Amino acid sequence: METANIVIIGAGIVGLALAAKLSEGNEAVYVFEKNQRFGQETSSHNSGVIHSGIHYPKNSLKAKLCVKGNIMLYEMCEKYKIPYKKLGKLTVAIEEEEIEELNKLMKMGEDNGVEDLKFLDREEVKRLEPNVEVEKALYSPSTGIVEPDELMNHFYAKIRNNRAMVATETEVTSMRKTDFGYELNGTSVGEKFTVTAKTVINCAGLYSDRIAAMIGLDIDKLGYRLHYCKGDYFRIGGKPPVKMLIYPVPKGPGLGIHLTPDLSGAIRLGPNAYYVNNIDYNVESNEKEFSEDIKRFLPSIVKHNIQIDSAGIRPKLQGPEDSFRDFVIKHEADKDLFGFINLIGIESPGLTAAPAIGDFVSEIYENEIKR
Ligand SMILES: Cc1cc2nc3c(=O)[nH]c(=O)nc-3n(C[C@H](O)[C@H](O)[C@H](O)COP(=O)(O)OP(=O)(O)OC[C@H]3O[C@@H](n4cnc5c(N)ncnc54)[C@H](O)[C@@H]3O)c2cc1C
């Protein structure tokens, strides 16, 4: 039986960022990933936006880790030549009544330490984005875009450099606590395996509630059960009508169908947000719903050809009837699971926050677990 020091379950951007950090000062760090390659689930089905931190309540983990992650990501991209663009974002009030929502976002951003926000009137918006028709906008200069695959390649290279290991096609199917730590069982490249580890970190994304249940936690009692909230994307053809990220004021469980340029300047529409029961990445929405929504602030959308792009699924703790839920990042020592750390509900801004989550969990490990 193999012995590991730390096993991280899940090689999405969060598991990879964490492994890159933990393997700097610790031996025998393993990441187990059930798919053939790392980053094939939520981490490669998202908007690739580096958020500034205006959408989350003060002192929440989402707020703190987003604001810190934003700074860390730009520094990392500069230092390691990872392609990114700090395009800036406009959140737009199309009607007078929506201006109050912009005020709330401004307040939340300021509470969270986002210092560069600015209101723009109709004319100022027109100067930046001539095709956009709105009453007022909240301008966030520190919002940008990055290619998630490039970020994950960077973390992967760091992990390899630190002599830690990402084992792909390796699925954890059962676990139990032992006197030593944890015994994990599963299949790796078609063969059964058993590994023991002193510390286990659950970074399994959409499957993280199942991993928590696997170690015996009552996920309903603890509020750890996930709800899948899907978001579809479309792509528009022709000359890009905008240069910046353009968002409506948020409504419902998502941020509203928005316009996101990619690094080539091509524009994606979406994602929308609807709850589903299964993990299925096929686009289910109709482009009409998207163009109707976007037409409210970008009338020229009707001239563009709209094509199906892709879909992603948010691992949400917040169910359809619930209000805000924060990330769960918790060492479960008080539940007789010393050395077991859960990361559950790591939806947006998880990509932005990933390097800050890496630091946060590494501090928990160093202060509470490492002996
Ligand atoms: C539509 C959408 C748009 C988004 N846009 C943004 C954005 O613009 N900016 C932003 O900051 N965030 C965004 N996010 C959020 C961001 O994508 C996620 O927070 C982030 O990717 C989560 O990464 P993760 O590593 O936790 O999860 P994942 O990427 O899902 O990784 C978890 C991994 O665990 C593996 N796994 C699961 N079970 C097992 C097992 N039993 N054994 C082994 N491996 C296992 C899975 O195969 C998977 O690879 C968006 C999310 C969605 C859905």
PDB file of C-alpha atoms and ligand atoms in Angstrom, residues 9-15 32-35 41-43 45-49 51 170-172 203-205 207 211 233 271 312-314 346-352, ligand 1:
ATOM      1  CA  ILE A   9      -8.991  14.937  -4.592  1.00  0.00           C
ATOM      2  CA  GLY A  10      -9.681  16.812  -7.847  1.00  0.00           C
ATOM      3  CA  ALA A  11      -7.376  18.500 -10.358  1.00  0.00           C
ATOM      4  CA  GLY A  12      -9.457  21.501 -11.324  1.00  0.00           C
ATOM      5  CA  ILE A  13      -7.924  24.933 -10.973  1.00  0.00           C
ATOM      6  CA  VAL A  14      -8.473  24.927  -7.197  1.00  0.00           C
ATOM      7  CA  GLY A  15      -6.841  21.528  -6.566  1.00  0.00           C
ATOM      8  CA  PHE A  32      -5.981  12.423  -7.822  1.00  0.00           C
ATOM      9  CA  GLU A  33      -8.082  13.238 -10.879  1.00  0.00           C
ATOM     10  CA  LYS A  34     -10.727  10.913 -12.297  1.00  0.00           C
ATOM     11  CA  ASN A  35     -10.585  12.303 -15.852  1.00  0.00           C
ATOM     12  CA  GLU A  41     -14.891  20.062 -15.674  1.00  0.00           C
ATOM     13  CA  THR A  42     -15.944  23.459 -14.291  1.00  0.00           C
ATOM     14  CA  SER A  43     -12.432  24.894 -14.624  1.00  0.00           C
ATOM     15  CA  HIS A  45     -16.356  25.553 -18.694  1.00  0.00           C
ATOM     16  CA  ASN A  46     -16.434  29.146 -17.472  1.00  0.00           C
ATOM     17  CA  SER A  47     -16.071  32.762 -18.614  1.00  0.00           C
ATOM     18  CA  GLY A  48     -12.382  33.167 -17.747  1.00  0.00           C
ATOM     19  CA  VAL A  49     -13.091  36.481 -16.034  1.00  0.00           C
ATOM     20  CA  HIS A  51     -13.395  39.380 -11.130  1.00  0.00           C
ATOM     21  CA  THR A 170      -7.484   7.998 -10.838  1.00  0.00           C
ATOM     22  CA  GLU A 171     -10.858   8.064  -9.144  1.00  0.00           C
ATOM     23  CA  VAL A 172     -11.399   7.870  -5.394  1.00  0.00           C
ATOM     24  CA  CYS A 203     -11.368  19.786  -4.113  1.00  0.00           C
ATOM     25  CA  ALA A 204     -13.797  17.687  -6.146  1.00  0.00           C
ATOM     26  CA  GLY A 205     -15.918  20.555  -7.491  1.00  0.00           C
ATOM     27  CA  TYR A 207     -18.636  16.027  -6.766  1.00  0.00           C
ATOM     28  CA  ILE A 211     -16.714  13.080  -1.327  1.00  0.00           C
ATOM     29  CA  TYR A 233     -22.938  30.256 -23.838  1.00  0.00           C
ATOM     30  CA  PRO A 271     -23.956  32.337 -19.212  1.00  0.00           C
ATOM     31  CA  GLY A 312     -20.775  25.048 -17.641  1.00  0.00           C
ATOM     32  CA  ILE A 313     -22.324  23.917 -14.367  1.00  0.00           C
ATOM     33  CA  ARG A 314     -22.014  25.851 -11.108  1.00  0.00           C
ATOM     34  CA  ILE A 346     -16.520  26.672  -5.047  1.00  0.00           C
ATOM     35  CA  GLU A 347     -18.521  28.377  -7.776  1.00  0.00           C
ATOM     36  CA  SER A 348     -17.709  31.839  -9.175  1.00  0.00           C
ATOM     37  CA  PRO A 349     -15.395  33.600  -8.318  1.00  0.00           C
ATOM     38  CA  GLY A 350     -13.462  30.340  -7.830  1.00  0.00           C
ATOM     39  CA  LEU A 351     -11.214  30.845 -10.848  1.00  0.00           C
ATOM     40  CA  THR A 352     -10.201  34.347  -9.719  1.00  0.00           C
TER      41      THR A 352
HETATM   42  C1  LIG B   1     -20.724  28.933 -16.204  1.00  0.00           C
HETATM   43  C2  LIG B   1     -19.624  29.296 -15.242  1.00  0.00           C
HETATM   44  C3  LIG B   1     -18.926  30.484 -15.399  1.00  0.00           C
HETATM   45  C4  LIG B   1     -17.926  30.831 -14.493  1.00  0.00           C
HETATM   46  N1  LIG B   1     -17.201  31.969 -14.718  1.00  0.00           N
HETATM   47  C5  LIG B   1     -16.221  32.310 -13.853  1.00  0.00           C
HETATM   48  C6  LIG B   1     -15.453  33.476 -14.083  1.00  0.00           C
HETATM   49  O1  LIG B   1     -15.599  34.141 -15.097  1.00  0.00           O
HETATM   50  N2  LIG B   1     -14.533  33.835 -13.152  1.00  0.00           N
HETATM   51  C7  LIG B   1     -14.333  33.111 -12.016  1.00  0.00           C
HETATM   52  O2  LIG B   1     -13.552  33.525 -11.185  1.00  0.00           O
HETATM   53  N3  LIG B   1     -15.020  31.954 -11.798  1.00  0.00           N
HETATM   54  C8  LIG B   1     -15.937  31.533 -12.703  1.00  0.00           C
HETATM   55  N4  LIG B   1     -16.623  30.372 -12.507  1.00  0.00           N
HETATM   56  C9  LIG B   1     -16.299  29.541 -11.365  1.00  0.00           C
HETATM   57  C10 LIG B   1     -15.035  28.689 -11.611  1.00  0.00           C
HETATM   58  O3  LIG B   1     -15.038  28.127 -12.899  1.00  0.00           O
HETATM   59  C11 LIG B   1     -14.990  27.577 -10.544  1.00  0.00           C
HETATM   60  O4  LIG B   1     -15.115  28.165  -9.270  1.00  0.00           O
HETATM   61  C12 LIG B   1     -13.700  26.780 -10.577  1.00  0.00           C
HETATM   62  O5  LIG B   1     -13.413  26.321 -11.883  1.00  0.00           O
HETATM   63  C13 LIG B   1     -13.818  25.602  -9.623  1.00  0.00           C
HETATM   64  O6  LIG B   1     -12.658  24.828  -9.732  1.00  0.00           O
HETATM   65  P1  LIG B   1     -12.527  23.479  -8.933  1.00  0.00           P
HETATM   66  O7  LIG B   1     -11.129  23.045  -9.079  1.00  0.00           O
HETATM   67  O8  LIG B   1     -13.069  23.675  -7.547  1.00  0.00           O
HETATM   68  O9  LIG B   1     -13.566  22.482  -9.620  1.00  0.00           O
HETATM   69  P2  LIG B   1     -13.458  21.576 -10.982  1.00  0.00           P
HETATM   70  O10 LIG B   1     -12.829  22.320 -12.076  1.00  0.00           O
HETATM   71  O11 LIG B   1     -14.811  21.045 -11.190  1.00  0.00           O
HETATM   72  O12 LIG B   1     -12.480  20.428 -10.539  1.00  0.00           O
HETATM   73  C14 LIG B   1     -12.858  19.368  -9.684  1.00  0.00           C
HETATM   74  C15 LIG B   1     -12.163  18.134 -10.196  1.00  0.00           C
HETATM   75  O13 LIG B   1     -12.404  17.053  -9.281  1.00  0.00           O
HETATM   76  C16 LIG B   1     -12.420  15.861 -10.036  1.00  0.00           C
HETATM   77  N5  LIG B   1     -13.069  14.812  -9.233  1.00  0.00           N
HETATM   78  C17 LIG B   1     -14.327  14.804  -8.778  1.00  0.00           C
HETATM   79  N6  LIG B   1     -14.580  13.677  -8.080  1.00  0.00           N
HETATM   80  C18 LIG B   1     -13.434  12.956  -8.084  1.00  0.00           C
HETATM   81  C19 LIG B   1     -13.056  11.686  -7.531  1.00  0.00           C
HETATM   82  N7  LIG B   1     -13.923  10.939  -6.827  1.00  0.00           N
HETATM   83  N8  LIG B   1     -11.777  11.244  -7.713  1.00  0.00           N
HETATM   84  C20 LIG B   1     -10.889  11.994  -8.439  1.00  0.00           C
HETATM   85  N9  LIG B   1     -11.202  13.177  -8.999  1.00  0.00           N
HETATM   86  C21 LIG B   1     -12.457  13.671  -8.813  1.00  0.00           C
HETATM   87  C22 LIG B   1     -13.235  16.273 -11.261  1.00  0.00           C
HETATM   88  O14 LIG B   1     -13.065  15.382 -12.332  1.00  0.00           O
HETATM   89  C23 LIG B   1     -12.697  17.663 -11.541  1.00  0.00           C
HETATM   90  O15 LIG B   1     -11.663  17.668 -12.494  1.00  0.00           O
HETATM   91  C24 LIG B   1     -17.620  29.973 -13.399  1.00  0.00           C
HETATM   92  C25 LIG B   1     -18.307  28.773 -13.267  1.00  0.00           C
HETATM   93  C26 LIG B   1     -19.284  28.419 -14.183  1.00  0.00           C
HETATM   94  C27 LIG B   1     -19.992  27.099 -14.056  1.00  0.00           C
END
